[in-house]
Short mmCIF file of C-alpha atoms (C1' of nucleotides) in Angstrom, two decimals:
data_model
loop_
_atom_site.label_atom_id
_atom_site.label_comp_id
_atom_site.label_asym_id
_atom_site.label_seq_id
_atom_site.Cartn_x
_atom_site.Cartn_y
_atom_site.Cartn_z
CA MET A 1 -25.81 5.68 16.24
CA GLY A 2 -22.70 6.00 14.25
CA ARG A 3 -22.46 8.33 11.39
CA LEU A 4 -24.74 8.35 8.49
CA SER A 5 -23.99 5.68 5.97
CA CYS A 6 -22.77 6.98 2.67
CA GLY A 7 -25.31 4.99 0.78
CA GLY A 8 -28.82 5.91 -0.09
CA GLY A 9 -30.42 8.59 1.97
CA GLY A 10 -27.31 10.52 2.74
CA GLY A 11 -28.97 13.80 2.19
CA GLY A 12 -27.42 16.83 0.62
CA GLN A 13 -25.45 14.95 -1.97
CA ALA A 14 -26.51 14.05 -5.43
CA LYS A 15 -28.04 10.62 -5.51
CA LEU A 16 -25.32 8.00 -5.23
CA ARG A 17 -25.30 4.82 -7.19
CA LYS A 18 -25.38 1.53 -5.34
CA GLY A 19 -25.13 -2.08 -6.30
CA LEU A 20 -22.94 -3.72 -8.85
CA TRP A 21 -20.27 -1.73 -10.58
CA SER A 22 -20.45 -1.23 -14.31
CA PRO A 23 -17.37 -1.71 -16.50
CA GLU A 24 -17.36 2.01 -17.17
CA GLU A 25 -17.27 2.80 -13.45
CA ASP A 26 -14.49 0.31 -12.92
CA GLU A 27 -12.49 1.85 -15.69
CA LYS A 28 -12.95 5.35 -14.32
CA LEU A 29 -11.92 4.35 -10.85
CA TYR A 30 -8.99 2.29 -12.02
CA ASN A 31 -7.64 4.94 -14.32
CA HIS A 32 -8.08 7.62 -11.68
CA ILE A 33 -6.13 5.70 -9.07
CA ILE A 34 -3.44 4.63 -11.49
CA ARG A 35 -2.98 8.23 -12.52
CA HIS A 36 -3.32 10.00 -9.22
CA GLY A 37 -3.10 7.46 -6.46
CA VAL A 38 -5.71 7.20 -3.79
CA GLY A 39 -5.25 10.24 -1.61
CA CYS A 40 -8.51 10.90 0.19
CA TRP A 41 -11.16 8.32 -0.55
CA SER A 42 -13.97 10.75 0.04
CA SER A 43 -12.71 12.89 -2.81
CA VAL A 44 -12.01 10.01 -5.18
CA PRO A 45 -15.54 9.66 -6.58
CA LYS A 46 -15.74 13.34 -7.36
CA LEU A 47 -12.32 13.46 -8.98
CA ALA A 48 -12.94 10.24 -10.87
CA GLY A 49 -16.35 11.34 -12.04
CA LEU A 50 -18.22 8.61 -10.21
CA HIS A 51 -21.58 8.77 -8.50
CA ARG A 52 -20.44 6.52 -5.68
CA CYS A 53 -19.45 7.22 -2.13
CA GLY A 54 -15.78 7.08 -1.29
CA LYS A 55 -16.33 4.08 0.85
CA SER A 56 -17.79 2.17 -2.04
CA CYS A 57 -14.86 3.19 -4.24
CA ARG A 58 -12.40 2.04 -1.63
CA LEU A 59 -14.08 -1.31 -1.32
CA ARG A 60 -14.21 -1.79 -5.05
CA TRP A 61 -10.54 -0.97 -5.37
CA ILE A 62 -9.46 -3.19 -2.52
CA ASN A 63 -11.60 -6.16 -3.39
CA TYR A 64 -11.57 -6.12 -7.14
CA LEU A 65 -9.44 -3.59 -8.99
CA ARG A 66 -6.18 -3.64 -7.07
CA PRO A 67 -3.47 -4.83 -9.43
CA ASP A 68 -1.85 -7.10 -6.90
CA LEU A 69 -4.92 -9.21 -6.36
CA LYS A 70 -4.73 -12.90 -6.97
CA ARG A 71 -7.55 -14.48 -8.82
CA GLY A 72 -8.71 -18.00 -8.78
CA SER A 73 -9.33 -20.55 -6.13
CA PHE A 74 -7.39 -20.88 -2.92
CA SER A 75 -4.52 -23.33 -2.91
CA LEU A 76 -4.26 -26.02 -0.28
CA GLN A 77 -1.39 -24.11 1.25
CA GLU A 78 -3.48 -20.98 1.47
CA GLU A 79 -6.29 -23.00 2.96
CA ASP A 80 -4.02 -24.40 5.65
CA LEU A 81 -2.64 -20.98 6.36
CA ILE A 82 -6.09 -19.48 6.74
CA VAL A 83 -7.10 -22.21 9.15
CA ALA A 84 -3.92 -21.77 11.16
CA LEU A 85 -4.24 -18.01 11.24
CA HIS A 86 -7.89 -18.19 12.15
CA GLU A 87 -7.02 -20.33 15.10
CA ILE A 88 -4.66 -17.62 16.28
CA LEU A 89 -6.45 -14.49 15.18
CA GLY A 90 -10.09 -15.46 15.11
CA ASN A 91 -12.31 -13.46 12.77
CA ARG A 92 -9.74 -10.75 12.22
CA TRP A 93 -10.00 -11.13 8.50
CA SER A 94 -7.90 -8.15 7.60
CA GLN A 95 -5.03 -9.45 9.69
CA ILE A 96 -5.39 -12.88 8.17
CA ALA A 97 -5.47 -11.32 4.72
CA SER A 98 -2.26 -9.44 5.44
CA HIS A 99 -0.49 -12.79 5.55
CA LEU A 100 -1.92 -13.95 2.24
CA PRO A 101 -0.53 -11.76 -0.49
CA GLY A 102 -3.09 -10.94 -3.11
CA ARG A 103 -6.05 -12.02 -1.08
CA THR A 104 -8.61 -9.68 0.43
CA ASP A 105 -10.27 -9.89 3.78
CA ASN A 106 -13.62 -10.11 2.07
CA GLU A 107 -12.48 -12.96 -0.10
CA ILE A 108 -11.06 -14.87 2.84
CA LYS A 109 -14.14 -14.23 4.91
CA ASN A 110 -16.38 -15.53 2.16
CA PHE A 111 -14.17 -18.53 1.63
CA TRP A 112 -14.19 -19.30 5.32
CA ASN A 113 -17.92 -18.99 5.66
CA SER A 114 -18.80 -20.89 2.54
CA CYS A 115 -16.17 -23.62 2.41
CA LEU A 116 -13.68 -23.92 5.21
CA LYS A 117 -16.17 -24.06 8.06
CA LYS A 118 -17.93 -26.95 6.42
CA LYS A 119 -14.71 -28.67 5.60
CA LEU A 120 -13.50 -28.45 9.17
CA ARG A 121 -16.77 -29.81 10.49
CA GLN A 122 -16.49 -32.67 8.08
CA GLN A 123 -13.11 -33.39 9.58
CA GLY A 124 -14.65 -33.33 13.03
CA ILE A 125 -13.17 -29.99 13.98
CA ASP A 126 -15.17 -27.19 15.47
CA PRO A 127 -14.44 -24.15 13.29
CA ALA A 128 -15.10 -21.82 16.17
CA THR A 129 -12.62 -23.36 18.57
CA HIS A 130 -10.45 -25.38 16.21
CA LYS A 131 -10.77 -28.26 18.62
CA PRO A 132 -12.16 -31.68 17.83
CA ILE A 133 -15.89 -31.76 18.15
CA THR A 134 -16.54 -33.63 21.38
CA ALA A 135 -18.38 -36.89 21.43
CA MET A 136 -21.21 -35.27 23.32
CA PRO A 137 -24.11 -35.24 20.90
CA ASP A 138 -25.41 -31.97 22.24
CA ALA A 139 -22.08 -30.38 21.52
CA LEU A 140 -23.15 -30.20 17.94
CA PRO A 141 -23.84 -26.69 16.82
CA THR A 142 -26.80 -25.54 18.73
CA ASP A 143 -25.81 -22.05 19.71
CA ALA A 144 -26.62 -19.09 17.61
CA GLN A 145 -23.05 -18.51 16.61
CA GLU A 146 -22.67 -21.83 14.93
CA ASP A 147 -26.12 -22.32 13.62
CA GLU A 148 -25.19 -23.83 10.34
CA ASP A 149 -26.62 -27.20 9.67
CA GLN A 150 -24.67 -30.32 8.99
CA LYS A 151 -25.55 -30.67 5.37
CA PRO A 152 -22.83 -32.35 3.40
CA PRO A 153 -20.91 -29.95 1.26
CA THR A 154 -21.43 -30.14 -2.42
CA GLY A 155 -18.35 -31.99 -3.44
CA ALA A 156 -17.27 -29.85 -6.33
CA GLY A 157 -18.40 -26.68 -4.73
CA ALA A 158 -16.30 -27.01 -1.66
CA LEU A 159 -13.07 -25.78 -3.12
CA ALA A 160 -13.75 -25.42 -6.75
CA PRO A 161 -13.28 -22.04 -8.33
CA ASN A 162 -16.41 -20.10 -8.64
CA PRO A 163 -17.74 -20.69 -12.09
CA LYS A 164 -19.68 -17.50 -11.92
CA GLN A 165 -17.84 -14.65 -13.49
CA GLN A 166 -19.60 -11.41 -14.04
CA ALA A 167 -19.30 -9.83 -17.39
CA VAL A 168 -17.79 -6.64 -16.10
CA PHE A 169 -14.60 -4.68 -16.45
CA ASP A 170 -11.77 -7.02 -15.68
CA PRO A 171 -8.48 -5.36 -14.85
CA PHE A 172 -6.75 -8.73 -15.25
CA PRO A 173 -8.00 -10.22 -18.45
CA ALA A 174 -4.92 -12.40 -18.44
CA ALA A 175 -6.48 -14.48 -15.74
CA THR A 176 -9.40 -15.40 -17.86
CA ASP A 177 -9.92 -14.17 -21.33
CA PHE A 178 -6.32 -13.90 -22.34
CA GLY A 179 -5.78 -17.55 -21.70
CA GLY A 180 -3.01 -16.78 -19.26
CA VAL A 181 -1.97 -19.66 -17.12
CA PHE A 182 -3.37 -19.30 -13.67
CA ASP A 183 -1.34 -21.37 -11.32
CA HIS A 184 -1.92 -21.81 -7.63
CA ASP A 185 -0.46 -18.49 -6.87
CA GLY A 186 -2.19 -16.72 -9.63
CA LEU A 187 0.88 -14.67 -10.27
CA ALA A 188 1.28 -15.87 -13.78
CA ALA A 189 -1.64 -13.68 -14.60
CA VAL A 190 0.35 -10.54 -14.03
CA PRO A 191 3.00 -11.05 -16.64
CA ALA A 192 0.30 -12.26 -18.95
CA LEU A 193 -1.48 -8.99 -18.45
CA PHE A 194 1.61 -7.02 -19.23
CA GLU A 195 2.29 -9.17 -22.18
CA GLY A 196 -1.03 -8.10 -23.47
CA VAL A 197 -0.30 -4.48 -22.80
CA THR A 198 3.34 -3.83 -23.38
CA GLY A 199 5.12 -6.86 -24.70
CA ASP A 200 6.27 -10.29 -23.88
CA TYR A 201 7.51 -10.73 -20.37
CA SER A 202 7.38 -14.47 -20.30
CA SER A 203 11.10 -14.60 -20.79
CA VAL A 204 11.69 -12.32 -17.88
CA LEU A 205 9.71 -14.13 -15.30
CA ASP A 206 10.44 -17.60 -14.21
CA LEU A 207 6.91 -18.72 -13.78
CA ASP A 208 7.91 -22.15 -12.67
CA SER A 209 9.32 -20.75 -9.49
CA TYR A 210 5.92 -19.40 -8.60
CA GLY A 211 4.38 -22.77 -8.97
CA GLU A 212 7.08 -24.08 -6.74
CA SER A 213 6.29 -21.60 -4.08
CA SER A 214 2.83 -22.90 -3.74
CA SER A 215 4.09 -26.28 -2.81
CA ASN A 216 6.20 -24.88 -0.07
CA SER A 217 4.10 -22.32 1.62
CA SER A 218 6.04 -21.96 4.82
CA ASN A 219 9.19 -21.22 2.93
CA ASN A 220 7.98 -19.81 -0.25
CA ASN A 221 9.58 -17.49 -2.71
CA TRP A 222 7.73 -14.30 -2.12
CA ASN A 223 10.92 -12.31 -1.81
CA GLY A 224 12.31 -13.62 -5.00
CA CYS A 225 8.98 -13.15 -6.59
CA GLY A 226 8.97 -9.55 -5.46
CA ALA A 227 12.30 -8.97 -7.06
CA GLU A 228 11.06 -10.51 -10.25
CA MET A 229 7.96 -8.44 -10.14
CA SER A 230 9.97 -5.36 -9.53
CA ASN A 231 12.12 -6.13 -12.53
CA VAL A 232 9.18 -6.67 -14.72
CA LEU A 233 7.14 -3.77 -13.61
CA ASP A 234 9.90 -1.23 -13.27
CA GLY A 235 8.96 1.62 -15.46
CA GLU A 236 5.42 0.39 -15.56
CA ALA A 237 2.60 1.61 -13.46
CA LEU A 238 3.44 -0.52 -10.49
CA HIS A 239 6.33 -1.20 -8.26
CA TRP A 240 6.67 -4.14 -5.95
CA ALA A 241 8.77 -4.01 -2.85
CA PRO A 242 9.14 -7.00 -0.63
CA ILE A 243 8.65 -6.10 2.99
CA LYS A 244 8.99 -8.15 6.06
CA ASP A 245 8.00 -7.35 9.55
CA ASP A 246 8.34 -9.15 12.80
CA ASP A 247 4.92 -10.66 12.74
CA ASP A 248 5.50 -12.03 9.33
CA ALA A 249 8.86 -13.32 10.34
CA ALA A 250 7.23 -15.19 13.15
CA LEU A 251 4.92 -16.79 10.71
CA GLY A 252 7.55 -17.32 8.12
CA GLU A 253 5.57 -15.27 5.68
CA HIS A 254 6.52 -12.41 3.48
CA LYS A 255 4.39 -9.81 1.94
CA PHE A 256 4.64 -7.19 -0.68
CA LEU A 257 4.04 -3.57 -0.47
CA LEU A 258 2.51 -2.46 -3.69
CA GLN A 259 3.56 1.08 -4.07
CA MET A 260 0.94 2.87 -5.98
CA PRO A 261 2.14 5.62 -8.17
CA CYS A 262 1.43 9.15 -7.21
CA GLN A 263 2.31 12.31 -8.93
CA GLU A 264 5.13 13.13 -6.57
CA GLN A 265 6.63 9.70 -6.73
CA MET A 266 7.10 9.10 -10.37
CA SER A 267 5.78 9.95 -13.68
CA LEU A 268 4.20 6.97 -15.21
CA PRO A 269 3.02 5.77 -18.51
CA HIS A 270 -0.70 5.46 -18.54
CA PHE A 271 -2.61 2.72 -20.15
CA ASP A 272 -6.28 2.61 -20.68
CA PHE A 273 -8.08 -0.64 -20.56
CA ASN A 274 -9.36 -1.70 -23.85
CA LEU A 275 -12.89 -2.88 -23.30
CA GLU A 276 -12.86 -4.51 -26.68
CA TYR A 277 -11.31 -7.46 -24.98
CA PHE A 278 -14.58 -8.20 -23.35
"C1'" DA B 1 -38.44 -27.69 -19.70
"C1'" DA B 2 -39.71 -25.45 -15.61
"C1'" DA B 3 -39.45 -24.77 -10.73
"C1'" DT B 4 -36.97 -24.85 -6.63
"C1'" DA B 5 -33.06 -25.02 -3.47
"C1'" DG B 6 -28.58 -24.09 -2.28
"C1'" DG B 7 -23.92 -22.11 -2.97
"C1'" DC B 8 -21.25 -18.38 -3.63
"C1'" DC B 9 -19.69 -13.70 -4.10
"C1'" DA B 10 -19.95 -8.66 -4.38
"C1'" DA B 11 -21.31 -5.00 -1.98
"C1'" DC B 12 -23.68 -2.62 1.72
"C1'" DC B 13 -24.28 -1.39 6.63
"C1'" DG B 14 -23.04 -0.04 11.05
"C1'" DC B 15 -19.61 0.27 14.14
"C1'" DT B 16 -14.88 1.37 16.00
"C1'" DC B 17 -10.45 3.35 15.51
"C1'" DC B 18 -7.43 6.96 14.17
"C1'" DT B 19 -6.07 11.57 13.01
"C1'" DC B 20 -6.54 16.31 12.85
"C1'" DC B 21 -7.98 20.71 14.50
"C1'" DT C 1 -9.39 17.56 25.67
"C1'" DG C 2 -13.13 16.74 22.92
"C1'" DG C 3 -15.48 16.77 18.58
"C1'" DA C 4 -15.59 15.96 13.58
"C1'" DG C 5 -14.49 13.47 9.74
"C1'" DG C 6 -12.07 9.82 7.28
"C1'" DA C 7 -10.51 5.11 7.09
"C1'" DG C 8 -10.94 0.44 8.08
"C1'" DC C 9 -13.15 -3.71 9.82
"C1'" DG C 10 -16.45 -7.47 10.45
"C1'" DG C 11 -21.18 -8.95 9.87
"C1'" DT C 12 -24.87 -9.37 6.88
"C1'" DT C 13 -27.60 -9.52 2.76
"C1'" DG C 14 -29.18 -9.39 -2.15
"C1'" DG C 15 -28.90 -11.54 -6.21
"C1'" DC C 16 -26.83 -14.40 -9.71
"C1'" DC C 17 -25.65 -19.02 -11.08
"C1'" DT C 18 -25.75 -23.97 -10.92
"C1'" DA C 19 -27.52 -28.29 -9.46
"C1'" DT C 20 -31.32 -30.92 -8.38
"C1'" DT C 21 -36.08 -32.34 -8.51
#
DNA sequence: AAATAGGCCAACCGCTCCTCC
DNA sequence: TGGAGGAGCGGTTGGCCTATT
């Protein structure tokens, strides 16, 4: 059933690596995509000199290396938005993620499964239906779908940032090791990164406005932020373009299209990540 | 201090969808 | 029109880390 998975016993190909990515692999993949864009994922590992399947490279890029990713814990506004979107969309994580700039479907899925479900139950809400859990005692989760127990959440763990941070290639050292301020929206990390690489952008970006946006999620400043980002990153490897479609308009949300550079599009300065930082 | 349990996250797996020929 | 291959999605799991005993 289905096609052969790329991992493991694929047959024919040289043995592919699986498991955690090393900093060297991250750097290869990142530099390859920054230089050449994605193109065809199945050819990326070969072109980038990686012993991974294309699928694995795609996942790593989307979930970890993408420059537009937010880092850090979810804000209360994001939390509320996820809950609201889940009520509408169900487990369509990619669609939910499309309304949360900088968040990945995997990240949201994990957050939902590990924190939000528990939190909703604590509030007497059935995470599956988003309706109040009925008074009927046997309405408590007994079916296979909702088989999680009713253990109280570990207070700090519920929404606290994950203390675990792997010692691997970090495309956004600003978020951690550079001491960059990581506000609710995590966007401060980006200028911090570029400060580390190309100069001081703190005077260009009004970081306070980002903080503001987090306190006003239904009417936040993503568009303005996009313009700012565009200003800052113009001439750099990235270009931000605010986009808005009907669905987003309905939800009052805006998102950004991160236009990855490709050879046809623009010629770009290249920067290598300096692993000394780690 | 050591053992154990639980939480969390990264990554894999298998499936469906989409596009091209 | 149907098959092949690539891309994307959601579910699941392995393993690390922290808290607790």
